[in-house]
Amino acid sequence: MRKDSSPASVPGKLFLCFETKPLVATLLALTLVMVIWNLQPYYENLISTTSRCSAASAASTTIATGNASILPFTSPSSSSISEKKVSTPKASSKSNADPNKRLFSAYGKAASLFVLMGAYRGGPRTFAVVGLASKPLHVYGRPWYKCEWVSSNGTASLRAKAFKMLPDWGYGRVYTVVVVNCTFPENPNLDNAGGMLVLRAYYGESPRKFEKFTVLEEQPGSYDESKYRPPYQYEYLYCGSSLYGNLSAARIREWMAYHAWFFGPKSHFVFHDAGGVSPAVRAALAPWVRAGWATIQDIRGQAEFDGYYYNQFLVVNDCLHRYRHSANWTFYFDVDEYIYLPDGRTLESVLEEFSDYTQFTIEQNPMSSMLCLNDSSRNYSREWGFEKLQFRDSRTRIRRDRKYAIQAKNAYSTGVHMSENVIGKTLHKTETKIRYYHYHNSISINGEPCRELLPLSAKNNVTWFDKLPYVYDDNMTKVADTVKQFERNAIGSIQVFQ
């Protein structure tokens, strides 16, 4: 008879083998994880140090030259985790022997001391530096500035104490707008040898803590005093606020055609793209840009710095100083507003009457952005917005926002609705001479604006809508055909796609 060995011995060894291997593998895996976990801080420090050195090396080669606008911007999407670590706390040189002595370790910075957008010569002796700064620092501290001109010919530098202005009326958020005026006792570049304007920005009252940086450079032979006195390149300049949101290309096309017709060939329009110039909007403006009527500046980098309403106070001040000696009058209003002259007046005659004033404000005619006549004889799909929106809010004796025009050569800084830092007089009683039609929010309606149709009898009656009284006003309708013909003559026929 065959003798079998013990049946339990082989399965027992197999069980022991299969039980030991997973245990060893698990321990090895845990050990590897712990090693990687402990090495991670050293790896991040090494990477962030390398990134900072590279960034510093690149930044050291950048300089603000000429009158070019500068607004630093880093795309958040391109930053790695290691690049977000920008600073480490300063370690105490001595151990804290006293348990009741508390230490404070600072990480990072909440806001920059100064963010430069542009620096411009304002005349033979004056310069303007436009930028942003930490609002809490200016509200609760006493930062100040100094200007210095460093000549290219090696002569002694010339210094001047700066005068700062905060023109955003307290509306700033993390950042407030700062305009620094530098006025020297004489033209610092009188020999036209060229040089650099250097700004010192102080953190507080102490003169020992400051940042020093170049804001403008003039090349040898580039100074031309004739640029700073009449005649100027344009009669009229439009400085637009920040364009943002989903704007209607059709409304932009109509606005541009109307105001090119209104201001005439000796005018120029400056738009600021804060994200609102879509491909369709850009296509609507492109013919005017090519013809030399308009300029579009990309200011999307401003989103990195939290200021009021897409930093519009920063934008209007930069435009003021960038084009300060480019036109006799500079106009500030929005792309849903249309300047209008009542009673057949001409713009030249009105401005001649206002020539003794540095600035004048303009009263608005508030229009409905949805009310139209129910007129079967009209094809509204082919009419322009200001042509078919014909109902005006008829309330009186209420305060409404005003827009304005200014002789920029007499302004140190400006605002959205008027300037408070000017040389000369301001005129407000202008409603019988010049007004503007305001189609509020119509610029963001990408479909048909006529969303409420009123009977033809509304032409002769007061219509109440949303508890507001409206009356019929067709002043803008009367000039629509003239504006369309002007557009065809100026840039040809264009097709707008939304």
CSV table of C-alpha atoms in Angstrom, one decimal:
chain,number,residue,atom,x,y,z
A,1,MET,CA,0.0,0.0,0.0
A,2,ARG,CA,1.2,3.5,-0.9
A,3,LYS,CA,2.0,5.8,2.0
A,4,ASP,CA,1.0,9.5,1.4
A,5,SER,CA,2.9,12.3,3.1
A,6,SER,CA,1.0,14.6,5.5
A,7,PRO,CA,-1.5,16.6,3.5
A,8,ALA,CA,-1.2,19.7,5.7
A,9,SER,CA,2.5,20.4,5.2
A,10,VAL,CA,2.4,21.8,1.6
A,11,PRO,CA,-0.7,24.1,2.0
A,12,GLY,CA,0.8,25.4,5.2
A,13,LYS,CA,4.0,26.5,3.5
A,14,LEU,CA,2.1,28.0,0.6
A,15,PHE,CA,-0.1,29.9,3.0
A,16,LEU,CA,3.0,31.2,4.9
A,17,CYS,CA,4.6,32.4,1.6
A,18,PHE,CA,1.5,34.2,0.3
A,19,GLU,CA,1.0,35.9,3.7
A,20,THR,CA,4.6,37.2,4.0
A,21,LYS,CA,5.0,38.8,0.5
A,22,PRO,CA,2.1,41.3,0.7
A,23,LEU,CA,3.3,42.4,4.1
A,24,VAL,CA,6.9,43.0,2.8
A,25,ALA,CA,5.5,44.9,-0.2
A,26,THR,CA,3.3,47.0,1.9
A,27,LEU,CA,6.1,48.0,4.2
A,28,LEU,CA,8.3,48.9,1.2
A,29,ALA,CA,5.6,51.0,-0.3
A,30,LEU,CA,5.0,52.9,3.0
A,31,THR,CA,8.7,53.5,3.4
A,32,LEU,CA,9.0,54.9,-0.1
A,33,VAL,CA,6.0,57.2,0.5
A,34,MET,CA,7.6,58.6,3.7
A,35,VAL,CA,10.9,59.3,1.9
A,36,ILE,CA,9.1,61.2,-0.9
A,37,TRP,CA,7.0,63.1,1.6
A,38,ASN,CA,10.1,64.3,3.6
A,39,LEU,CA,12.0,65.2,0.4
A,40,GLN,CA,9.1,67.4,-1.0
A,41,PRO,CA,9.9,70.6,0.9
A,42,TYR,CA,13.5,70.6,-0.2
A,43,TYR,CA,12.5,70.0,-3.8
A,44,GLU,CA,10.0,72.9,-3.7
A,45,ASN,CA,12.5,75.2,-2.1
A,46,LEU,CA,15.1,74.3,-4.8
A,47,ILE,CA,12.5,74.9,-7.6
A,48,SER,CA,11.2,78.2,-6.2
A,49,THR,CA,14.7,79.5,-5.6
A,50,THR,CA,15.6,78.7,-9.2
A,51,SER,CA,12.3,80.4,-10.4
A,52,ARG,CA,12.9,83.5,-8.4
A,53,CYS,CA,16.5,83.8,-9.7
A,54,SER,CA,15.3,83.4,-13.3
A,55,ALA,CA,12.5,86.0,-12.8
A,56,ALA,CA,14.8,88.5,-11.2
A,57,SER,CA,17.3,88.1,-14.0
A,58,ALA,CA,14.6,88.6,-16.6
A,59,ALA,CA,13.2,91.6,-14.8
A,60,SER,CA,16.5,93.3,-14.4
A,61,THR,CA,16.7,93.6,-18.2
A,62,THR,CA,13.3,95.4,-18.5
A,63,ILE,CA,13.2,99.2,-18.5
A,64,ALA,CA,10.4,101.7,-19.0
A,65,THR,CA,11.3,103.5,-22.2
A,66,GLY,CA,9.8,106.5,-24.0
A,67,ASN,CA,6.1,107.1,-23.3
A,68,ALA,CA,5.1,103.5,-23.5
A,69,SER,CA,2.5,102.1,-21.1
A,70,ILE,CA,3.7,99.4,-18.7
A,71,LEU,CA,1.4,97.2,-16.7
A,72,PRO,CA,3.1,94.0,-15.5
A,73,PHE,CA,1.0,90.8,-15.8
A,74,THR,CA,1.6,87.1,-15.2
A,75,SER,CA,-1.0,84.6,-16.3
A,76,PRO,CA,-2.2,82.6,-13.3
A,77,SER,CA,-2.7,79.5,-15.6
A,78,SER,CA,1.0,79.4,-16.4
A,79,SER,CA,2.2,79.4,-12.8
A,80,SER,CA,3.2,76.1,-11.2
A,81,ILE,CA,2.7,75.2,-7.6
A,82,SER,CA,6.3,75.9,-6.8
A,83,GLU,CA,6.2,79.4,-8.5
A,84,LYS,CA,3.4,80.5,-6.2
A,85,LYS,CA,5.8,80.4,-3.2
A,86,VAL,CA,7.3,83.8,-3.4
A,87,SER,CA,8.8,84.4,0.0
A,88,THR,CA,9.8,82.8,3.2
A,89,PRO,CA,9.7,84.4,6.7
A,90,LYS,CA,12.9,85.9,8.0
A,91,ALA,CA,14.2,83.6,10.7
A,92,SER,CA,15.1,85.1,14.0
A,93,SER,CA,18.8,85.4,14.5
A,94,LYS,CA,18.4,84.6,18.2
A,95,SER,CA,16.3,82.0,19.9
A,96,ASN,CA,13.4,83.3,21.7
A,97,ALA,CA,14.4,82.8,25.4
A,98,ASP,CA,11.5,84.8,26.8
A,99,PRO,CA,8.3,82.8,26.4
A,100,ASN,CA,6.3,86.0,26.8
A,101,LYS,CA,8.1,87.8,23.9
A,102,ARG,CA,6.0,87.1,20.8
A,103,LEU,CA,7.5,86.9,17.3
A,104,PHE,CA,5.8,87.9,14.0
A,105,SER,CA,6.7,86.2,10.8
A,106,ALA,CA,5.6,87.8,7.5
A,107,TYR,CA,4.7,85.8,4.4
A,108,GLY,CA,4.3,87.3,1.0
A,109,LYS,CA,2.9,90.8,0.1
A,110,ALA,CA,-0.8,91.8,-0.1
A,111,ALA,CA,-0.2,94.7,-2.5
A,112,SER,CA,2.7,96.4,-4.3
A,113,LEU,CA,4.1,99.7,-3.2
A,114,PHE,CA,3.7,101.0,-6.8
A,115,VAL,CA,2.4,99.5,-10.1
A,116,LEU,CA,3.6,101.5,-13.1
A,117,MET,CA,1.3,101.9,-16.1
A,118,GLY,CA,2.9,104.8,-17.8
A,119,ALA,CA,5.1,107.9,-17.5
A,120,TYR,CA,4.8,110.9,-19.8
A,121,ARG,CA,6.4,114.3,-20.3
A,122,GLY,CA,3.8,117.0,-19.8
A,123,GLY,CA,5.9,120.0,-21.0
A,124,PRO,CA,9.4,121.4,-20.8
A,125,ARG,CA,9.6,121.0,-17.0
A,126,THR,CA,6.9,118.6,-16.0
A,127,PHE,CA,6.3,114.9,-16.1
A,128,ALA,CA,3.4,112.7,-14.9
A,129,VAL,CA,3.8,109.1,-13.6
A,130,VAL,CA,0.5,107.1,-13.6
A,131,GLY,CA,0.0,103.9,-11.6
A,132,LEU,CA,-1.6,102.0,-8.8
A,133,ALA,CA,-0.5,101.7,-5.2
A,134,SER,CA,-1.7,99.9,-2.0
A,135,LYS,CA,-4.8,101.7,-0.9
A,136,PRO,CA,-4.4,100.9,2.9
A,137,LEU,CA,-0.9,102.3,2.7
A,138,HIS,CA,-2.2,105.6,1.4
A,139,VAL,CA,-5.3,105.7,3.6
A,140,TYR,CA,-3.5,104.9,6.9
A,141,GLY,CA,0.1,105.7,6.1
A,142,ARG,CA,2.1,108.6,4.6
A,143,PRO,CA,4.0,107.4,1.5
A,144,TRP,CA,5.6,110.0,-0.6
A,145,TYR,CA,7.7,110.3,-3.8
A,146,LYS,CA,10.8,112.0,-5.2
A,147,CYS,CA,11.7,112.5,-8.8
A,148,GLU,CA,15.2,112.5,-10.3
A,149,TRP,CA,16.5,113.1,-13.8
A,150,VAL,CA,19.7,111.3,-14.7
A,151,SER,CA,21.3,112.8,-17.8
A,152,SER,CA,22.9,110.6,-20.4
A,153,ASN,CA,25.8,113.0,-20.7
A,154,GLY,CA,27.1,112.3,-17.2
A,155,THR,CA,26.3,115.6,-15.7
A,156,ALA,CA,25.0,115.9,-12.1
A,157,SER,CA,21.4,114.5,-11.7
A,158,LEU,CA,18.5,116.9,-11.0
A,159,ARG,CA,16.0,116.2,-8.3
A,160,ALA,CA,12.5,117.5,-7.5
A,161,LYS,CA,10.0,116.6,-4.9
A,162,ALA,CA,6.9,115.1,-6.4
A,163,PHE,CA,3.3,116.0,-5.9
A,164,LYS,CA,0.9,113.0,-5.6
A,165,MET,CA,-2.8,112.9,-6.4
A,166,LEU,CA,-5.4,110.2,-5.7
A,167,PRO,CA,-8.0,110.9,-8.3
A,168,ASP,CA,-10.4,107.9,-7.8
A,169,TRP,CA,-12.5,109.7,-5.1
A,170,GLY,CA,-11.9,106.9,-2.6
A,171,TYR,CA,-13.5,104.2,-4.8
A,172,GLY,CA,-10.3,102.1,-4.9
A,173,ARG,CA,-10.2,98.6,-3.6
A,174,VAL,CA,-7.0,96.8,-2.8
A,175,TYR,CA,-5.3,99.3,-5.1
A,176,THR,CA,-5.9,103.1,-5.5
A,177,VAL,CA,-4.9,105.2,-8.4
A,178,VAL,CA,-1.9,107.5,-8.0
A,179,VAL,CA,-0.8,110.2,-10.3
A,180,VAL,CA,2.7,111.6,-9.4
A,181,ASN,CA,3.5,115.1,-10.8
A,182,CYS,CA,7.2,115.8,-11.2
A,183,THR,CA,8.0,119.5,-11.8
A,184,PHE,CA,11.7,120.5,-12.1
A,185,PRO,CA,13.0,124.1,-11.7
A,186,GLU,CA,14.1,123.9,-15.3
A,187,ASN,CA,14.0,121.6,-18.3
A,188,PRO,CA,16.1,118.6,-17.2
A,189,ASN,CA,16.9,117.7,-20.8
A,190,LEU,CA,17.6,121.2,-22.0
A,191,ASP,CA,20.7,120.1,-24.0
A,192,ASN,CA,18.6,117.3,-25.6
A,193,ALA,CA,21.3,114.8,-24.6
A,194,GLY,CA,18.7,112.4,-23.4
A,195,GLY,CA,18.3,110.8,-20.0
A,196,MET,CA,16.1,108.9,-17.6
A,197,LEU,CA,13.3,109.9,-15.1
A,198,VAL,CA,13.8,108.0,-11.9
A,199,LEU,CA,11.1,107.7,-9.2
A,200,ARG,CA,11.7,107.0,-5.6
A,201,ALA,CA,8.6,105.6,-3.8
A,202,TYR,CA,8.8,105.8,0.0
A,203,TYR,CA,6.9,103.4,2.2
A,204,GLY,CA,6.2,106.0,4.9
A,205,GLU,CA,7.6,109.1,6.5
A,206,SER,CA,11.1,107.7,7.0
A,207,PRO,CA,13.4,108.6,4.1
A,208,ARG,CA,15.4,105.4,4.7
A,209,LYS,CA,12.9,102.9,3.3
A,210,PHE,CA,12.1,103.3,-0.4
A,211,GLU,CA,12.1,101.7,-3.9
A,212,LYS,CA,13.9,103.3,-6.7
A,213,PHE,CA,13.1,102.6,-10.4
A,214,THR,CA,13.3,104.1,-13.8
A,215,VAL,CA,9.9,105.2,-15.3
A,216,LEU,CA,10.8,107.0,-18.5
A,217,GLU,CA,13.8,107.3,-20.8
A,218,GLU,CA,14.3,110.0,-23.5
A,219,GLN,CA,16.7,109.2,-26.3
A,220,PRO,CA,19.3,111.8,-27.3
A,221,GLY,CA,17.8,114.3,-29.7
A,222,SER,CA,14.2,113.1,-29.1
A,223,TYR,CA,13.0,116.1,-27.2
A,224,ASP,CA,10.9,118.4,-29.3
A,225,GLU,CA,9.4,121.4,-27.6
A,226,SER,CA,6.9,122.2,-30.4
A,227,LYS,CA,4.9,119.1,-29.4
A,228,TYR,CA,3.8,120.8,-26.2
A,229,ARG,CA,2.1,123.9,-27.8
A,230,PRO,CA,-0.6,124.4,-30.4
A,231,PRO,CA,-1.4,123.5,-33.1
A,232,TYR,CA,-2.1,120.0,-32.0
A,233,GLN,CA,-2.5,116.9,-34.1
A,234,TYR,CA,-6.2,116.6,-33.5
A,235,GLU,CA,-9.1,118.9,-32.6
A,236,TYR,CA,-10.9,116.3,-30.5
A,237,LEU,CA,-9.8,113.2,-28.7
A,238,TYR,CA,-12.0,110.5,-27.2
A,239,CYS,CA,-10.6,108.6,-24.2
A,240,GLY,CA,-12.7,105.6,-23.5
A,241,SER,CA,-13.1,103.7,-20.2
A,242,SER,CA,-12.3,100.0,-19.8
A,243,LEU,CA,-14.3,97.8,-22.1
A,244,TYR,CA,-15.4,94.6,-20.5
A,245,GLY,CA,-18.1,91.9,-20.7
A,246,ASN,CA,-20.0,90.6,-23.7
A,247,LEU,CA,-20.4,93.7,-25.8
A,248,SER,CA,-22.6,94.0,-28.9
A,249,ALA,CA,-20.5,94.4,-32.0
A,250,ALA,CA,-23.5,96.0,-33.8
A,251,ARG,CA,-23.8,98.7,-31.1
A,252,ILE,CA,-20.1,99.4,-31.2
A,253,ARG,CA,-20.2,99.7,-35.0
A,254,GLU,CA,-23.1,102.2,-34.7
A,255,TRP,CA,-21.4,104.2,-31.9
A,256,MET,CA,-18.1,104.5,-33.8
A,257,ALA,CA,-19.8,105.6,-37.1
A,258,TYR,CA,-22.0,108.2,-35.3
A,259,HIS,CA,-19.1,109.8,-33.4
A,260,ALA,CA,-16.7,109.8,-36.3
A,261,TRP,CA,-19.4,111.7,-38.2
A,262,PHE,CA,-20.1,114.0,-35.2
A,263,PHE,CA,-16.5,114.9,-34.4
A,264,GLY,CA,-15.2,114.9,-38.0
A,265,PRO,CA,-11.8,114.0,-39.6
A,266,LYS,CA,-9.7,115.9,-37.1
A,267,SER,CA,-10.6,113.5,-34.3
A,268,HIS,CA,-9.2,110.3,-32.8
A,269,PHE,CA,-10.7,107.6,-30.6
A,270,VAL,CA,-8.8,105.6,-28.0
A,271,PHE,CA,-10.4,102.3,-26.7
A,272,HIS,CA,-9.1,100.2,-23.8
A,273,ASP,CA,-9.7,96.5,-24.0
A,274,ALA,CA,-10.2,95.0,-20.5
A,275,GLY,CA,-11.7,91.8,-22.0
A,276,GLY,CA,-14.7,93.3,-23.8
A,277,VAL,CA,-13.1,93.5,-27.3
A,278,SER,CA,-14.2,90.2,-28.7
A,279,PRO,CA,-13.2,89.1,-32.2
A,280,ALA,CA,-16.6,90.5,-33.5
A,281,VAL,CA,-16.1,93.8,-31.7
A,282,ARG,CA,-12.5,94.0,-33.0
A,283,ALA,CA,-13.7,93.3,-36.5
A,284,ALA,CA,-16.3,96.2,-36.2
A,285,LEU,CA,-13.5,98.6,-35.2
A,286,ALA,CA,-10.8,97.3,-37.5
A,287,PRO,CA,-11.7,99.5,-40.6
A,288,TRP,CA,-11.5,102.6,-38.4
A,289,VAL,CA,-8.2,101.5,-36.9
A,290,ARG,CA,-6.7,100.9,-40.4
A,291,ALA,CA,-8.0,104.3,-41.5
A,292,GLY,CA,-6.2,106.0,-38.6
A,293,TRP,CA,-9.4,107.1,-36.7
A,294,ALA,CA,-9.0,104.7,-33.7
A,295,THR,CA,-6.5,103.0,-31.5
A,296,ILE,CA,-7.2,99.9,-29.3
A,297,GLN,CA,-5.0,99.4,-26.3
A,298,ASP,CA,-4.8,96.0,-24.6
A,299,ILE,CA,-5.1,96.5,-20.9
A,300,ARG,CA,-6.2,93.0,-19.9
A,301,GLY,CA,-3.2,92.8,-17.6
A,302,GLN,CA,-4.9,95.2,-15.2
A,303,ALA,CA,-7.0,92.3,-13.9
A,304,GLU,CA,-4.1,91.2,-11.8
A,305,PHE,CA,-4.5,94.4,-9.7
A,306,ASP,CA,-7.8,94.8,-7.8
A,307,GLY,CA,-9.0,98.3,-8.4
A,308,TYR,CA,-12.4,100.0,-9.0
A,309,TYR,CA,-14.4,98.8,-12.0
A,310,TYR,CA,-11.6,97.3,-14.2
A,311,ASN,CA,-9.3,100.1,-13.0
A,312,GLN,CA,-11.2,102.7,-15.1
A,313,PHE,CA,-9.8,105.6,-13.1
A,314,LEU,CA,-6.3,104.4,-13.9
A,315,VAL,CA,-7.2,104.1,-17.6
A,316,VAL,CA,-8.7,107.6,-18.0
A,317,ASN,CA,-5.7,109.2,-16.2
A,318,ASP,CA,-3.2,107.3,-18.4
A,319,CYS,CA,-5.1,108.4,-21.5
A,320,LEU,CA,-5.2,112.0,-20.2
A,321,HIS,CA,-1.4,112.2,-19.9
A,322,ARG,CA,-0.5,110.0,-22.8
A,323,TYR,CA,-2.5,112.3,-25.2
A,324,ARG,CA,-2.3,115.5,-23.2
A,325,HIS,CA,-0.9,117.6,-26.0
A,326,SER,CA,-2.6,115.7,-28.9
A,327,ALA,CA,-5.9,117.6,-29.1
A,328,ASN,CA,-7.6,120.8,-28.1
A,329,TRP,CA,-10.4,119.0,-26.3
A,330,THR,CA,-10.6,115.5,-24.8
A,331,PHE,CA,-14.0,113.9,-24.3
A,332,TYR,CA,-14.9,111.3,-21.6
A,333,PHE,CA,-18.1,109.3,-22.0
A,334,ASP,CA,-19.1,105.7,-22.6
A,335,VAL,CA,-19.9,103.5,-25.6
A,336,ASP,CA,-23.7,103.5,-24.8
A,337,GLU,CA,-23.8,107.3,-24.8
A,338,TYR,CA,-24.2,109.6,-27.8
A,339,ILE,CA,-23.2,113.3,-27.8
A,340,TYR,CA,-25.9,115.6,-29.3
A,341,LEU,CA,-26.2,119.3,-30.2
A,342,PRO,CA,-29.7,120.7,-29.9
A,343,ASP,CA,-31.2,123.3,-32.1
A,344,GLY,CA,-28.9,122.7,-35.0
A,345,ARG,CA,-25.8,124.1,-33.3
A,346,THR,CA,-22.3,123.2,-34.5
A,347,LEU,CA,-19.6,121.7,-32.3
A,348,GLU,CA,-17.1,124.4,-33.3
A,349,SER,CA,-19.4,127.2,-32.2
A,350,VAL,CA,-20.3,125.6,-28.9
A,351,LEU,CA,-16.6,124.9,-28.0
A,352,GLU,CA,-15.6,128.4,-29.0
A,353,GLU,CA,-18.2,129.7,-26.5
A,354,PHE,CA,-16.7,127.4,-23.8
A,355,SER,CA,-13.0,128.2,-24.6
A,356,ASP,CA,-12.5,130.2,-21.4
A,357,TYR,CA,-13.2,127.1,-19.4
A,358,THR,CA,-10.8,124.2,-18.7
A,359,GLN,CA,-13.7,121.7,-18.6
A,360,PHE,CA,-17.4,121.5,-19.0
A,361,THR,CA,-19.9,118.8,-17.9
A,362,ILE,CA,-22.7,117.4,-20.1
A,363,GLU,CA,-26.2,116.5,-19.0
A,364,GLN,CA,-27.8,113.3,-20.2
A,365,ASN,CA,-31.1,112.4,-21.9
A,366,PRO,CA,-31.8,108.9,-20.4
A,367,MET,CA,-33.3,106.6,-23.0
A,368,SER,CA,-35.1,103.3,-22.8
A,369,SER,CA,-33.1,100.4,-24.1
A,370,MET,CA,-36.2,98.2,-24.9
A,371,LEU,CA,-39.1,100.4,-25.9
A,372,CYS,CA,-40.0,100.8,-29.6
A,373,LEU,CA,-43.0,101.7,-31.6
A,374,ASN,CA,-45.2,98.9,-33.0
A,375,ASP,CA,-44.9,100.2,-36.5
A,376,SER,CA,-45.5,97.6,-39.2
A,377,SER,CA,-44.1,99.9,-41.9
A,378,ARG,CA,-40.6,99.6,-40.4
A,379,ASN,CA,-38.1,96.8,-40.6
A,380,TYR,CA,-36.5,97.0,-37.2
A,381,SER,CA,-34.0,94.2,-38.0
A,382,ARG,CA,-32.3,96.6,-40.5
A,383,GLU,CA,-32.4,99.7,-38.3
A,384,TRP,CA,-29.6,100.8,-35.9
A,385,GLY,CA,-30.1,100.9,-32.2
A,386,PHE,CA,-30.2,104.6,-31.7
A,387,GLU,CA,-32.5,104.8,-34.8
A,388,LYS,CA,-35.3,102.7,-33.3
A,389,LEU,CA,-35.0,103.3,-29.5
A,390,GLN,CA,-37.1,106.5,-29.3
A,391,PHE,CA,-38.4,106.8,-25.8
A,392,ARG,CA,-36.8,109.1,-23.3
A,393,ASP,CA,-37.3,109.1,-19.5
A,394,SER,CA,-39.1,112.4,-18.8
A,395,ARG,CA,-38.5,112.7,-15.1
A,396,THR,CA,-37.0,116.1,-14.1
A,397,ARG,CA,-35.3,117.5,-11.0
A,398,ILE,CA,-33.4,114.4,-10.2
A,399,ARG,CA,-29.6,114.0,-10.1
A,400,ARG,CA,-28.1,112.1,-13.0
A,401,ASP,CA,-24.5,111.3,-13.9
A,402,ARG,CA,-22.8,113.8,-16.2
A,403,LYS,CA,-19.9,113.3,-18.6
A,404,TYR,CA,-17.4,115.9,-19.6
A,405,ALA,CA,-14.8,117.4,-21.9
A,406,ILE,CA,-11.6,118.9,-20.8
A,407,GLN,CA,-8.6,120.9,-22.2
A,408,ALA,CA,-6.1,118.3,-21.1
A,409,LYS,CA,-3.2,120.7,-21.2
A,410,ASN,CA,-4.6,122.4,-18.0
A,411,ALA,CA,-5.3,119.1,-16.1
A,412,TYR,CA,-3.0,117.4,-13.6
A,413,SER,CA,-5.3,114.3,-13.2
A,414,THR,CA,-8.9,113.4,-14.0
A,415,GLY,CA,-11.9,111.3,-13.0
A,416,VAL,CA,-14.7,109.4,-14.7
A,417,HIS,CA,-17.3,112.2,-14.5
A,418,MET,CA,-15.1,115.3,-14.1
A,419,SER,CA,-11.6,116.4,-12.9
A,420,GLU,CA,-10.9,118.0,-9.6
A,421,ASN,CA,-7.2,118.8,-10.3
A,422,VAL,CA,-7.3,121.5,-13.0
A,423,ILE,CA,-6.1,125.0,-13.7
A,424,GLY,CA,-9.0,127.2,-14.7
A,425,LYS,CA,-12.8,127.2,-14.5
A,426,THR,CA,-15.4,124.5,-14.8
A,427,LEU,CA,-18.8,125.0,-16.5
A,428,HIS,CA,-21.9,123.0,-15.6
A,429,LYS,CA,-24.9,124.9,-17.1
A,430,THR,CA,-24.6,123.5,-20.6
A,431,GLU,CA,-27.8,121.6,-21.1
A,432,THR,CA,-29.2,124.1,-23.8
A,433,LYS,CA,-25.9,123.9,-25.8
A,434,ILE,CA,-24.8,120.2,-25.6
A,435,ARG,CA,-26.3,117.0,-24.2
A,436,TYR,CA,-25.8,113.2,-24.6
A,437,TYR,CA,-28.3,110.4,-25.1
A,438,HIS,CA,-27.8,107.5,-22.8
A,439,TYR,CA,-29.0,104.1,-23.9
A,440,HIS,CA,-28.2,102.3,-20.6
A,441,ASN,CA,-27.1,98.7,-20.9
A,442,SER,CA,-27.9,98.6,-24.6
A,443,ILE,CA,-24.3,97.8,-25.3
A,444,SER,CA,-24.6,94.4,-23.6
A,445,ILE,CA,-27.7,93.3,-25.5
A,446,ASN,CA,-26.6,91.1,-28.4
A,447,GLY,CA,-30.0,90.4,-29.8
A,448,GLU,CA,-32.9,92.7,-30.9
A,449,PRO,CA,-33.1,95.6,-28.5
A,450,CYS,CA,-36.8,96.2,-29.2
A,451,ARG,CA,-38.3,94.0,-26.6
A,452,GLU,CA,-41.4,96.0,-25.8
A,453,LEU,CA,-43.6,97.5,-28.6
A,454,LEU,CA,-45.8,100.5,-27.9
A,455,PRO,CA,-48.8,101.6,-30.0
A,456,LEU,CA,-48.4,104.5,-32.4
A,457,SER,CA,-50.5,106.6,-30.0
A,458,ALA,CA,-47.4,106.6,-27.7
A,459,LYS,CA,-45.9,109.3,-30.0
A,460,ASN,CA,-48.2,111.9,-28.5
A,461,ASN,CA,-48.7,110.6,-25.0
A,462,VAL,CA,-46.7,109.9,-21.8
A,463,THR,CA,-46.1,106.2,-21.5
A,464,TRP,CA,-45.6,104.6,-18.1
A,465,PHE,CA,-43.3,101.6,-18.1
A,466,ASP,CA,-41.8,100.0,-15.0
A,467,LYS,CA,-43.2,102.9,-13.0
A,468,LEU,CA,-41.3,105.4,-15.1
A,469,PRO,CA,-42.7,108.0,-17.5
A,470,TYR,CA,-41.4,108.0,-21.1
A,471,VAL,CA,-42.0,110.4,-24.0
A,472,TYR,CA,-41.3,110.1,-27.7
A,473,ASP,CA,-38.0,111.6,-28.9
A,474,ASP,CA,-36.8,111.0,-32.5
A,475,ASN,CA,-33.9,113.5,-32.6
A,476,MET,CA,-31.4,110.7,-33.1
A,477,THR,CA,-33.5,108.9,-35.7
A,478,LYS,CA,-33.4,111.9,-37.9
A,479,VAL,CA,-29.6,111.7,-38.4
A,480,ALA,CA,-29.4,107.9,-38.9
A,481,ASP,CA,-29.4,107.9,-42.7
A,482,THR,CA,-26.7,110.7,-42.7
A,483,VAL,CA,-24.5,108.7,-40.4
A,484,LYS,CA,-24.9,105.5,-42.5
A,485,GLN,CA,-23.9,107.3,-45.6
A,486,PHE,CA,-20.9,108.9,-43.9
A,487,GLU,CA,-19.8,105.4,-42.8
A,488,ARG,CA,-20.0,104.1,-46.4
A,489,ASN,CA,-18.0,107.1,-47.6
A,490,ALA,CA,-15.3,106.8,-44.9
A,491,ILE,CA,-14.6,103.1,-44.7
A,492,GLY,CA,-16.9,101.4,-47.2
A,493,SER,CA,-19.6,98.8,-46.5
A,494,ILE,CA,-19.0,96.5,-43.6
A,495,GLN,CA,-20.7,93.4,-42.3
A,496,VAL,CA,-20.9,92.9,-38.5
A,497,PHE,CA,-21.2,89.3,-37.1
A,498,GLN,CA,-22.0,88.9,-33.5
